[in-house]
Amino acid sequence: MDVTGTVATGFEAARDAFTRNFTSGAEVGAGLAVYQHGEPVVDVWGGYADPDTHRLWEHDTLAALASTTKTFAAGALLLLIERGQVDLDAPVARYWPEFAQNGKGEITVRMLLSHRAGLPSMDARPVTWEDLRDWTPITDTLAAAKPEWPPGTAHGYHGVTFGHLTGEIVRRVSGTSLSEFFARDVAAPLGGLDCYVRVPDAESPRMATMVVPDAEQIMLGMEVPELADMVRALNDPTTLTYRSMFGSVTIDWDAANDPKTYQVESPSMDGVASAPSLARYYAALIGEVDGVRLLSPQLVDQARRPYGDGIDEILRVRTSWGLGFALPGGPMWPAPEQVTGLFGHSGASGSFAFADPERGLAFAYVPNRGSELLEGGDFRVRSLIEALYEGRL
């Protein structure tokens, strides 16, 4: 399978690792992009956007991000914090008064962003497509919810709820939806990024077809020893893990190629992007890209500080959470753990993106073969990141 694109001198190992993922049969279609100090240094793509029709992957092919979408919601809220319109240590209820119900009046924006609010579950009203379309059924449910643990005392992945919790603050403060705010205040200043919380109808033809892992691949993922506790909890409907993941949604992999999945506001799990645009977004979080920088170094330093580190109440493995971004640590982070200061996110679609402020690097990998792991970070992306850091540690 041919790999197309450009690579700057010194980054050839990343391109070679990307090519090996195809030659080994691990990949269907994908894009890989890396920026350094605000300039693109890797921009390669290959394979099929649709393996059934043999439609080729192009430079601007869009693909599902799954949970990597959460970083669009996080970035939007951090931008409001950067502008002084939201205070990190203010109660969420200052901006969303109904949120104070059931003892949640002291939950701060910082707690919410760092997965410490204790609101990971929607099992009282599992999310439907109609709820995503209408938005408020989900935010009303979260406003009325009681925390699963005393807020601020523990951390646990808000896999289904994070996007709506942060997105509602954005909506209340900006007066517009999260998708509209992101498009206007983040994507447009950066030249019109192909990064979408909700995909405009006109862009749908560029979407790659998701290739869902088969039962054998998923079983291999479930047999990773470090994930044993999580797997056991996911198979027990009485656990908070199950209630917060499988028990909180009515939508599954069967909807991965239904266009309507991406035409609603689903900021926890259904955004899309092209690899070059996703890398450009991360590059603008940590430095100037064509004169645009989204966050100050001071706020970036806060975003990549660990606020919750240790055994995750939901995933039952070690995780480390900054402000809306995952940090190195534990089996869900597919990067050398000795490289500190990174922040990013993975998704079950196989996608992964991160920024490394010390080295000025921004990395984005967007495939269309879903990961066999629940939240991504599989061997394909691990091999790419290891190659990127060859000679840079």
mmCIF file of C-alpha atoms in Angstrom:
data_model
loop_
_atom_site.group_PDB
_atom_site.id
_atom_site.type_symbol
_atom_site.label_atom_id
_atom_site.label_comp_id
_atom_site.label_asym_id
_atom_site.label_seq_id
_atom_site.Cartn_x
_atom_site.Cartn_y
_atom_site.Cartn_z
ATOM 1 C CA MET A 1 0.000 0.000 0.000
ATOM 2 C CA ASP A 2 1.487 3.343 -1.057
ATOM 3 C CA VAL A 3 2.055 6.042 1.535
ATOM 4 C CA THR A 4 1.856 9.606 0.214
ATOM 5 C CA GLY A 5 2.919 12.931 1.678
ATOM 6 C CA THR A 6 5.872 14.899 2.949
ATOM 7 C CA VAL A 7 8.384 14.442 5.762
ATOM 8 C CA ALA A 8 11.019 16.880 6.994
ATOM 9 C CA THR A 9 14.583 15.723 7.498
ATOM 10 C CA GLY A 10 14.954 13.978 10.834
ATOM 11 C CA PHE A 11 11.382 12.676 10.952
ATOM 12 C CA GLU A 12 11.731 9.792 8.493
ATOM 13 C CA ALA A 13 11.398 7.179 11.251
ATOM 14 C CA ALA A 14 7.802 8.252 11.903
ATOM 15 C CA ARG A 15 6.934 7.854 8.214
ATOM 16 C CA ASP A 16 8.638 4.448 8.129
ATOM 17 C CA ALA A 17 6.682 3.247 11.178
ATOM 18 C CA PHE A 18 3.475 4.495 9.570
ATOM 19 C CA THR A 19 4.322 2.520 6.416
ATOM 20 C CA ARG A 20 5.063 -0.633 8.438
ATOM 21 C CA ASN A 21 1.585 -0.507 9.956
ATOM 22 C CA PHE A 22 0.232 -0.951 6.431
ATOM 23 C CA THR A 23 2.698 -3.595 5.273
ATOM 24 C CA SER A 24 2.013 -5.656 8.410
ATOM 25 C CA GLY A 25 -1.714 -5.615 7.649
ATOM 26 C CA ALA A 26 -2.577 -3.680 10.802
ATOM 27 C CA GLU A 27 -3.939 -0.651 8.983
ATOM 28 C CA VAL A 28 -6.813 -0.004 6.557
ATOM 29 C CA GLY A 29 -6.560 3.739 6.008
ATOM 30 C CA ALA A 30 -4.981 6.490 8.066
ATOM 31 C CA GLY A 31 -3.343 9.896 8.235
ATOM 32 C CA LEU A 32 -0.410 10.963 10.385
ATOM 33 C CA ALA A 33 0.625 14.574 10.952
ATOM 34 C CA VAL A 34 3.230 16.203 13.185
ATOM 35 C CA TYR A 35 4.019 19.861 13.764
ATOM 36 C CA GLN A 36 7.179 21.202 15.349
ATOM 37 C CA HIS A 37 7.356 24.811 16.557
ATOM 38 C CA GLY A 38 4.241 25.693 14.577
ATOM 39 C CA GLU A 39 5.355 24.174 11.267
ATOM 40 C CA PRO A 40 4.291 20.853 9.670
ATOM 41 C CA VAL A 41 7.128 18.313 9.630
ATOM 42 C CA VAL A 42 5.180 15.106 8.942
ATOM 43 C CA ASP A 43 2.083 14.902 6.757
ATOM 44 C CA VAL A 44 1.530 11.420 5.376
ATOM 45 C CA TRP A 45 -1.477 9.286 4.511
ATOM 46 C CA GLY A 46 -2.338 6.004 2.865
ATOM 47 C CA GLY A 47 -4.742 3.128 2.461
ATOM 48 C CA TYR A 48 -8.458 3.122 1.868
ATOM 49 C CA ALA A 49 -11.003 5.569 3.227
ATOM 50 C CA ASP A 50 -13.562 2.939 2.218
ATOM 51 C CA PRO A 51 -12.176 -0.580 1.770
ATOM 52 C CA ASP A 52 -15.385 -1.867 0.147
ATOM 53 C CA THR A 53 -15.349 0.662 -2.703
ATOM 54 C CA HIS A 54 -11.543 1.117 -2.696
ATOM 55 C CA ARG A 55 -11.964 4.848 -2.212
ATOM 56 C CA LEU A 56 -8.473 6.037 -1.333
ATOM 57 C CA TRP A 57 -7.504 7.980 1.755
ATOM 58 C CA GLU A 58 -6.743 11.594 0.807
ATOM 59 C CA HIS A 59 -4.893 14.409 2.515
ATOM 60 C CA ASP A 60 -8.179 15.899 3.770
ATOM 61 C CA THR A 61 -10.044 12.669 4.601
ATOM 62 C CA LEU A 62 -12.097 12.974 7.774
ATOM 63 C CA ALA A 63 -12.448 10.135 10.253
ATOM 64 C CA ALA A 64 -14.189 9.485 13.549
ATOM 65 C CA LEU A 65 -12.176 10.425 16.645
ATOM 66 C CA ALA A 66 -14.313 8.810 19.371
ATOM 67 C CA SER A 67 -13.028 10.062 22.740
ATOM 68 C CA THR A 68 -10.308 12.268 21.261
ATOM 69 C CA THR A 69 -13.269 14.581 20.551
ATOM 70 C CA LYS A 70 -13.235 15.485 24.253
ATOM 71 C CA THR A 71 -10.189 17.655 23.652
ATOM 72 C CA PHE A 72 -12.274 19.965 21.425
ATOM 73 C CA ALA A 73 -14.638 20.508 24.349
ATOM 74 C CA ALA A 74 -11.719 20.964 26.737
ATOM 75 C CA GLY A 75 -9.975 23.396 24.397
ATOM 76 C CA ALA A 76 -13.124 25.486 23.983
ATOM 77 C CA LEU A 77 -13.589 25.820 27.745
ATOM 78 C CA LEU A 78 -9.887 26.556 28.275
ATOM 79 C CA LEU A 79 -10.143 29.321 25.683
ATOM 80 C CA LEU A 80 -12.919 30.947 27.727
ATOM 81 C CA ILE A 81 -10.697 30.590 30.803
ATOM 82 C CA GLU A 82 -7.830 32.180 28.858
ATOM 83 C CA ARG A 83 -10.085 35.131 28.032
ATOM 84 C CA GLY A 84 -11.093 35.578 31.657
ATOM 85 C CA GLN A 85 -14.729 34.674 30.994
ATOM 86 C CA VAL A 86 -14.558 31.526 33.160
ATOM 87 C CA ASP A 87 -12.639 31.061 36.422
ATOM 88 C CA LEU A 88 -11.033 27.652 36.939
ATOM 89 C CA ASP A 89 -11.739 27.667 40.658
ATOM 90 C CA ALA A 90 -15.265 29.061 40.487
ATOM 91 C CA PRO A 91 -18.198 26.737 41.145
ATOM 92 C CA VAL A 92 -19.696 25.333 37.967
ATOM 93 C CA ALA A 93 -23.040 26.597 39.273
ATOM 94 C CA ARG A 94 -21.866 30.202 38.788
ATOM 95 C CA TYR A 95 -22.264 29.630 35.052
ATOM 96 C CA TRP A 96 -24.887 26.863 35.165
ATOM 97 C CA PRO A 97 -27.112 27.510 38.214
ATOM 98 C CA GLU A 98 -29.194 24.323 37.878
ATOM 99 C CA PHE A 99 -26.007 22.292 38.317
ATOM 100 C CA ALA A 100 -25.993 23.006 42.085
ATOM 101 C CA GLN A 101 -28.695 20.363 42.713
ATOM 102 C CA ASN A 102 -27.987 17.309 44.871
ATOM 103 C CA GLY A 103 -24.947 18.671 46.664
ATOM 104 C CA LYS A 104 -22.986 19.798 43.603
ATOM 105 C CA GLY A 105 -22.781 23.482 44.496
ATOM 106 C CA GLU A 106 -19.089 23.284 45.440
ATOM 107 C CA ILE A 107 -17.876 21.447 42.351
ATOM 108 C CA THR A 108 -15.425 23.718 40.563
ATOM 109 C CA VAL A 109 -14.588 24.046 36.898
ATOM 110 C CA ARG A 110 -11.138 22.620 37.679
ATOM 111 C CA MET A 111 -12.693 19.491 39.218
ATOM 112 C CA LEU A 112 -14.952 19.065 36.207
ATOM 113 C CA LEU A 113 -12.104 19.351 33.700
ATOM 114 C CA SER A 114 -9.924 16.862 35.612
ATOM 115 C CA HIS A 115 -12.532 14.065 35.828
ATOM 116 C CA ARG A 116 -12.954 14.536 39.604
ATOM 117 C CA ALA A 117 -16.573 15.725 39.734
ATOM 118 C CA GLY A 118 -18.020 12.263 40.398
ATOM 119 C CA LEU A 119 -20.512 12.456 37.515
ATOM 120 C CA PRO A 120 -19.415 9.728 35.082
ATOM 121 C CA SER A 121 -22.710 7.901 34.672
ATOM 122 C CA MET A 122 -25.851 8.396 32.575
ATOM 123 C CA ASP A 123 -27.366 5.030 33.482
ATOM 124 C CA ALA A 124 -30.412 6.787 34.949
ATOM 125 C CA ARG A 125 -31.163 7.899 31.391
ATOM 126 C CA PRO A 126 -28.855 6.175 28.870
ATOM 127 C CA VAL A 127 -27.933 8.488 26.015
ATOM 128 C CA THR A 128 -29.895 8.137 22.763
ATOM 129 C CA TRP A 129 -29.347 9.776 19.392
ATOM 130 C CA GLU A 130 -32.427 11.919 20.043
ATOM 131 C CA ASP A 131 -30.920 13.110 23.332
ATOM 132 C CA LEU A 132 -27.728 14.096 21.530
ATOM 133 C CA ARG A 133 -29.774 15.951 18.934
ATOM 134 C CA ASP A 134 -31.690 17.865 21.593
ATOM 135 C CA TRP A 135 -28.759 18.389 24.027
ATOM 136 C CA THR A 136 -30.774 19.505 27.066
ATOM 137 C CA PRO A 137 -32.104 16.038 28.072
ATOM 138 C CA ILE A 138 -28.492 15.118 28.824
ATOM 139 C CA THR A 139 -27.519 18.339 30.595
ATOM 140 C CA ASP A 140 -30.765 18.337 32.604
ATOM 141 C CA THR A 141 -30.009 14.781 33.757
ATOM 142 C CA LEU A 142 -26.477 15.756 34.765
ATOM 143 C CA ALA A 143 -27.704 18.875 36.583
ATOM 144 C CA ALA A 144 -30.050 16.710 38.670
ATOM 145 C CA ALA A 145 -27.523 13.909 39.286
ATOM 146 C CA LYS A 146 -25.910 13.064 42.610
ATOM 147 C CA PRO A 147 -22.115 12.558 42.557
ATOM 148 C CA GLU A 148 -20.885 8.962 42.709
ATOM 149 C CA TRP A 149 -18.079 10.006 45.091
ATOM 150 C CA PRO A 150 -17.354 13.166 47.100
ATOM 151 C CA PRO A 151 -16.245 15.642 44.404
ATOM 152 C CA GLY A 152 -12.533 16.341 44.369
ATOM 153 C CA THR A 153 -11.594 13.268 46.431
ATOM 154 C CA ALA A 154 -11.028 10.819 43.574
ATOM 155 C CA HIS A 155 -10.787 10.766 39.802
ATOM 156 C CA GLY A 156 -12.646 8.621 37.308
ATOM 157 C CA TYR A 157 -13.023 8.815 33.543
ATOM 158 C CA HIS A 158 -16.193 10.710 32.561
ATOM 159 C CA GLY A 159 -16.252 8.901 29.238
ATOM 160 C CA VAL A 160 -19.860 9.604 28.250
ATOM 161 C CA THR A 161 -20.529 12.795 30.237
ATOM 162 C CA PHE A 162 -17.391 14.956 29.908
ATOM 163 C CA GLY A 163 -18.360 16.655 26.654
ATOM 164 C CA HIS A 164 -21.764 17.762 27.887
ATOM 165 C CA LEU A 165 -20.490 18.859 31.300
ATOM 166 C CA THR A 166 -17.857 21.130 29.779
ATOM 167 C CA GLY A 167 -19.942 21.978 26.714
ATOM 168 C CA GLU A 168 -22.803 23.312 28.806
ATOM 169 C CA ILE A 169 -20.486 25.819 30.487
ATOM 170 C CA VAL A 170 -19.317 26.915 27.030
ATOM 171 C CA ARG A 171 -22.927 27.246 25.912
ATOM 172 C CA ARG A 172 -24.009 29.250 28.968
ATOM 173 C CA VAL A 173 -21.036 31.639 28.803
ATOM 174 C CA SER A 174 -20.696 32.093 25.036
ATOM 175 C CA GLY A 175 -24.382 32.052 24.191
ATOM 176 C CA THR A 176 -23.835 29.565 21.385
ATOM 177 C CA SER A 177 -23.480 25.798 21.062
ATOM 178 C CA LEU A 178 -20.145 24.104 21.640
ATOM 179 C CA SER A 179 -19.847 23.112 17.982
ATOM 180 C CA GLU A 180 -20.550 26.666 16.833
ATOM 181 C CA PHE A 181 -18.152 28.179 19.358
ATOM 182 C CA PHE A 182 -15.364 25.782 18.371
ATOM 183 C CA ALA A 183 -15.913 26.445 14.670
ATOM 184 C CA ARG A 184 -15.959 30.223 15.108
ATOM 185 C CA ASP A 185 -13.332 30.808 17.801
ATOM 186 C CA VAL A 186 -10.908 27.909 17.260
ATOM 187 C CA ALA A 187 -11.210 26.430 13.774
ATOM 188 C CA ALA A 188 -11.785 29.641 11.768
ATOM 189 C CA PRO A 189 -8.803 31.641 13.120
ATOM 190 C CA LEU A 190 -6.563 28.691 12.237
ATOM 191 C CA GLY A 191 -7.607 28.771 8.603
ATOM 192 C CA GLY A 192 -10.747 26.683 8.869
ATOM 193 C CA LEU A 193 -9.664 23.499 10.592
ATOM 194 C CA ASP A 194 -11.193 20.211 9.518
ATOM 195 C CA CYS A 195 -12.034 19.502 13.160
ATOM 196 C CA TYR A 196 -15.718 19.156 13.982
ATOM 197 C CA VAL A 197 -17.799 18.492 17.067
ATOM 198 C CA ARG A 198 -20.749 18.220 14.676
ATOM 199 C CA VAL A 199 -20.052 17.517 11.013
ATOM 200 C CA PRO A 200 -21.657 19.913 8.524
ATOM 201 C CA ASP A 201 -23.641 18.075 5.859
ATOM 202 C CA ALA A 202 -21.374 19.430 3.132
ATOM 203 C CA GLU A 203 -18.335 17.714 4.657
ATOM 204 C CA SER A 204 -19.880 14.253 5.076
ATOM 205 C CA PRO A 205 -18.677 12.913 1.679
ATOM 206 C CA ARG A 206 -15.096 13.183 2.948
ATOM 207 C CA MET A 207 -15.769 10.862 5.882
ATOM 208 C CA ALA A 208 -13.859 7.594 6.016
ATOM 209 C CA THR A 209 -15.784 4.390 6.597
ATOM 210 C CA MET A 210 -15.059 2.942 10.037
ATOM 211 C CA VAL A 211 -13.861 -0.646 10.115
ATOM 212 C CA VAL A 212 -15.088 -2.094 13.397
ATOM 213 C CA PRO A 213 -12.796 -4.597 15.182
ATOM 214 C CA ASP A 214 -14.069 -8.134 14.933
ATOM 215 C CA ALA A 215 -14.741 -10.350 17.942
ATOM 216 C CA GLU A 216 -11.295 -11.959 17.781
ATOM 217 C CA GLN A 217 -9.509 -8.590 17.789
ATOM 218 C CA ILE A 218 -11.605 -7.337 20.695
ATOM 219 C CA MET A 219 -10.827 -10.493 22.659
ATOM 220 C CA LEU A 220 -7.105 -9.915 22.106
ATOM 221 C CA GLY A 221 -7.532 -6.407 23.461
ATOM 222 C CA MET A 222 -9.377 -7.694 26.496
ATOM 223 C CA GLU A 223 -6.527 -10.097 27.271
ATOM 224 C CA VAL A 224 -3.980 -7.347 27.907
ATOM 225 C CA PRO A 225 -2.891 -8.169 31.495
ATOM 226 C CA GLU A 226 -2.830 -4.532 32.662
ATOM 227 C CA LEU A 227 -6.515 -4.179 31.748
ATOM 228 C CA ALA A 228 -7.771 -7.230 33.662
ATOM 229 C CA ASP A 229 -9.519 -5.282 36.427
ATOM 230 C CA MET A 230 -11.227 -3.022 33.906
ATOM 231 C CA VAL A 231 -12.405 -5.987 31.829
ATOM 232 C CA ARG A 232 -13.877 -7.697 34.897
ATOM 233 C CA ALA A 233 -15.724 -4.526 35.880
ATOM 234 C CA LEU A 234 -17.036 -3.997 32.349
ATOM 235 C CA ASN A 235 -18.592 -7.453 32.445
ATOM 236 C CA ASP A 236 -20.418 -6.821 35.714
ATOM 237 C CA PRO A 237 -23.558 -4.654 35.293
ATOM 238 C CA THR A 238 -23.536 -3.826 39.006
ATOM 239 C CA THR A 239 -20.243 -1.913 38.843
ATOM 240 C CA LEU A 240 -19.816 1.808 38.378
ATOM 241 C CA THR A 241 -17.508 0.975 35.468
ATOM 242 C CA TYR A 242 -20.297 -0.768 33.574
ATOM 243 C CA ARG A 243 -22.914 1.834 34.531
ATOM 244 C CA SER A 244 -20.644 4.663 33.343
ATOM 245 C CA MET A 245 -19.660 3.051 30.052
ATOM 246 C CA PHE A 246 -21.902 0.434 28.442
ATOM 247 C CA GLY A 247 -24.821 1.252 30.743
ATOM 248 C CA SER A 248 -24.783 4.966 29.897
ATOM 249 C CA VAL A 249 -25.415 4.797 26.144
ATOM 250 C CA THR A 250 -27.827 3.072 23.819
ATOM 251 C CA ILE A 251 -25.532 3.696 20.826
ATOM 252 C CA ASP A 252 -22.839 1.181 19.888
ATOM 253 C CA TRP A 253 -20.396 0.335 17.072
ATOM 254 C CA ASP A 254 -23.341 -0.433 14.772
ATOM 255 C CA ALA A 255 -23.855 3.319 14.404
ATOM 256 C CA ALA A 256 -20.229 4.020 13.465
ATOM 257 C CA ASN A 257 -21.057 4.473 9.775
ATOM 258 C CA ASP A 258 -24.480 6.047 10.121
ATOM 259 C CA PRO A 259 -24.128 9.677 8.922
ATOM 260 C CA LYS A 260 -26.605 10.921 11.506
ATOM 261 C CA THR A 261 -24.176 9.869 14.269
ATOM 262 C CA TYR A 262 -21.940 12.818 13.339
ATOM 263 C CA GLN A 263 -24.703 15.344 12.661
ATOM 264 C CA VAL A 264 -25.575 15.872 16.319
ATOM 265 C CA GLU A 265 -23.720 17.523 19.190
ATOM 266 C CA SER A 266 -21.821 14.607 20.731
ATOM 267 C CA PRO A 267 -18.656 16.133 22.221
ATOM 268 C CA SER A 268 -17.651 13.133 24.298
ATOM 269 C CA MET A 269 -17.429 10.614 21.503
ATOM 270 C CA ASP A 270 -18.515 11.531 17.962
ATOM 271 C CA GLY A 271 -16.343 14.336 16.601
ATOM 272 C CA VAL A 272 -14.268 13.971 13.447
ATOM 273 C CA ALA A 273 -11.083 15.460 12.028
ATOM 274 C CA SER A 274 -8.382 15.083 9.431
ATOM 275 C CA ALA A 275 -4.917 14.319 10.755
ATOM 276 C CA PRO A 276 -3.316 17.575 9.470
ATOM 277 C CA SER A 277 -6.019 19.720 11.086
ATOM 278 C CA LEU A 278 -5.918 17.824 14.378
ATOM 279 C CA ALA A 279 -2.139 18.305 14.582
ATOM 280 C CA ARG A 280 -2.547 21.990 13.721
ATOM 281 C CA TYR A 281 -5.070 22.388 16.544
ATOM 282 C CA TYR A 282 -2.673 20.851 19.080
ATOM 283 C CA ALA A 283 0.204 22.945 17.719
ATOM 284 C CA ALA A 284 -1.845 26.113 18.310
ATOM 285 C CA LEU A 285 -2.521 25.072 21.906
ATOM 286 C CA ILE A 286 1.207 25.273 22.723
ATOM 287 C CA GLY A 287 2.593 27.867 20.316
ATOM 288 C CA GLU A 288 1.941 30.149 17.391
ATOM 289 C CA VAL A 289 0.674 28.716 14.121
ATOM 290 C CA ASP A 290 0.609 31.388 11.435
ATOM 291 C CA GLY A 291 0.319 34.016 14.136
ATOM 292 C CA VAL A 292 -2.429 32.274 16.138
ATOM 293 C CA ARG A 293 -1.911 30.854 19.611
ATOM 294 C CA LEU A 294 -4.914 29.586 21.584
ATOM 295 C CA LEU A 295 -3.570 29.292 25.142
ATOM 296 C CA SER A 296 -0.894 31.065 27.140
ATOM 297 C CA PRO A 297 2.118 29.075 28.411
ATOM 298 C CA GLN A 298 0.810 29.595 31.940
ATOM 299 C CA LEU A 299 -2.548 27.961 31.187
ATOM 300 C CA VAL A 300 -0.870 25.166 29.225
ATOM 301 C CA ASP A 301 1.248 24.436 32.292
ATOM 302 C CA GLN A 302 -1.925 24.130 34.365
ATOM 303 C CA ALA A 303 -3.596 21.938 31.737
ATOM 304 C CA ARG A 304 -0.737 19.416 31.826
ATOM 305 C CA ARG A 305 -0.447 19.257 35.617
ATOM 306 C CA PRO A 306 -1.778 16.002 37.160
ATOM 307 C CA TYR A 307 -4.860 16.657 39.285
ATOM 308 C CA GLY A 308 -5.990 13.051 39.418
ATOM 309 C CA ASP A 309 -3.302 10.364 39.307
ATOM 310 C CA GLY A 310 -3.600 6.741 40.366
ATOM 311 C CA ILE A 311 -6.235 4.053 40.033
ATOM 312 C CA ASP A 312 -9.153 5.418 38.034
ATOM 313 C CA GLU A 313 -12.570 4.862 39.636
ATOM 314 C CA ILE A 314 -14.026 3.923 36.237
ATOM 315 C CA LEU A 315 -11.255 2.400 34.133
ATOM 316 C CA ARG A 316 -9.737 0.501 37.102
ATOM 317 C CA VAL A 317 -6.203 1.102 35.843
ATOM 318 C CA ARG A 318 -3.772 3.901 36.562
ATOM 319 C CA THR A 319 -4.657 7.095 34.746
ATOM 320 C CA SER A 320 -3.446 10.659 35.075
ATOM 321 C CA TRP A 321 -5.673 13.620 34.217
ATOM 322 C CA GLY A 322 -4.830 17.255 33.617
ATOM 323 C CA LEU A 323 -7.430 19.823 32.590
ATOM 324 C CA GLY A 324 -9.435 17.936 29.998
ATOM 325 C CA PHE A 325 -6.415 16.018 28.724
ATOM 326 C CA ALA A 326 -4.837 12.683 29.610
ATOM 327 C CA LEU A 327 -1.244 12.731 30.839
ATOM 328 C CA PRO A 328 1.493 10.085 30.623
ATOM 329 C CA GLY A 329 0.973 7.246 33.046
ATOM 330 C CA GLY A 330 -0.640 3.823 32.892
ATOM 331 C CA PRO A 331 -1.637 1.463 30.078
ATOM 332 C CA MET A 332 -4.001 3.907 28.346
ATOM 333 C CA TRP A 333 -1.158 6.294 27.468
ATOM 334 C CA PRO A 334 0.662 5.108 24.314
ATOM 335 C CA ALA A 335 3.870 7.124 24.703
ATOM 336 C CA PRO A 336 7.204 6.763 26.478
ATOM 337 C CA GLU A 337 6.420 7.530 30.116
ATOM 338 C CA GLN A 338 9.869 9.027 30.639
ATOM 339 C CA VAL A 339 8.797 11.910 28.386
ATOM 340 C CA THR A 340 7.085 14.222 30.834
ATOM 341 C CA GLY A 341 4.923 17.275 30.249
ATOM 342 C CA LEU A 342 2.875 15.800 27.413
ATOM 343 C CA PHE A 343 -0.911 16.057 27.236
ATOM 344 C CA GLY A 344 -3.385 14.505 24.803
ATOM 345 C CA HIS A 345 -6.132 11.925 24.350
ATOM 346 C CA SER A 346 -6.901 8.619 22.668
ATOM 347 C CA GLY A 347 -10.114 7.235 21.224
ATOM 348 C CA ALA A 348 -11.668 3.828 20.578
ATOM 349 C CA SER A 349 -11.596 4.680 16.866
ATOM 350 C CA GLY A 350 -7.810 4.293 17.122
ATOM 351 C CA SER A 351 -7.161 8.031 17.014
ATOM 352 C CA PHE A 352 -4.583 9.708 19.206
ATOM 353 C CA ALA A 353 -3.304 13.270 19.545
ATOM 354 C CA PHE A 354 -0.914 14.968 21.940
ATOM 355 C CA ALA A 355 1.294 17.995 22.436
ATOM 356 C CA ASP A 356 4.840 18.160 23.823
ATOM 357 C CA PRO A 357 5.535 21.791 24.753
ATOM 358 C CA GLU A 358 9.189 21.208 25.665
ATOM 359 C CA ARG A 359 10.015 19.962 22.174
ATOM 360 C CA GLY A 360 7.384 22.032 20.391
ATOM 361 C CA LEU A 361 5.767 18.870 18.996
ATOM 362 C CA ALA A 362 2.117 18.297 18.133
ATOM 363 C CA PHE A 363 1.123 14.808 16.958
ATOM 364 C CA ALA A 364 -2.111 13.540 15.382
ATOM 365 C CA TYR A 365 -2.945 10.063 14.136
ATOM 366 C CA VAL A 366 -6.355 9.439 12.581
ATOM 367 C CA PRO A 367 -7.168 5.920 11.262
ATOM 368 C CA ASN A 368 -10.405 4.223 10.254
ATOM 369 C CA ARG A 369 -9.800 0.800 11.791
ATOM 370 C CA GLY A 370 -11.189 0.950 15.297
ATOM 371 C CA SER A 371 -8.966 -0.021 18.186
ATOM 372 C CA GLU A 372 -9.349 -3.349 19.910
ATOM 373 C CA LEU A 373 -8.856 -1.442 23.178
ATOM 374 C CA LEU A 374 -11.760 0.342 24.864
ATOM 375 C CA GLU A 375 -10.126 3.773 24.768
ATOM 376 C CA GLY A 376 -7.515 3.270 22.059
ATOM 377 C CA GLY A 377 -3.774 3.548 22.490
ATOM 378 C CA ASP A 378 -3.036 0.273 20.711
ATOM 379 C CA PHE A 379 0.235 -0.973 19.203
ATOM 380 C CA ARG A 380 -0.195 0.999 15.961
ATOM 381 C CA VAL A 381 -0.044 4.388 17.647
ATOM 382 C CA ARG A 382 2.566 3.200 20.139
ATOM 383 C CA SER A 383 4.889 2.312 17.286
ATOM 384 C CA LEU A 384 4.391 5.732 15.697
ATOM 385 C CA ILE A 385 5.155 7.652 18.874
ATOM 386 C CA GLU A 386 8.196 5.523 19.668
ATOM 387 C CA ALA A 387 9.500 6.256 16.170
ATOM 388 C CA LEU A 388 8.817 9.977 16.569
ATOM 389 C CA TYR A 389 10.962 10.082 19.705
ATOM 390 C CA GLU A 390 13.869 8.100 18.280
ATOM 391 C CA GLY A 391 16.925 10.266 18.903
ATOM 392 C CA ARG A 392 14.889 12.877 20.786
ATOM 393 C CA LEU A 393 15.021 11.457 24.330
#
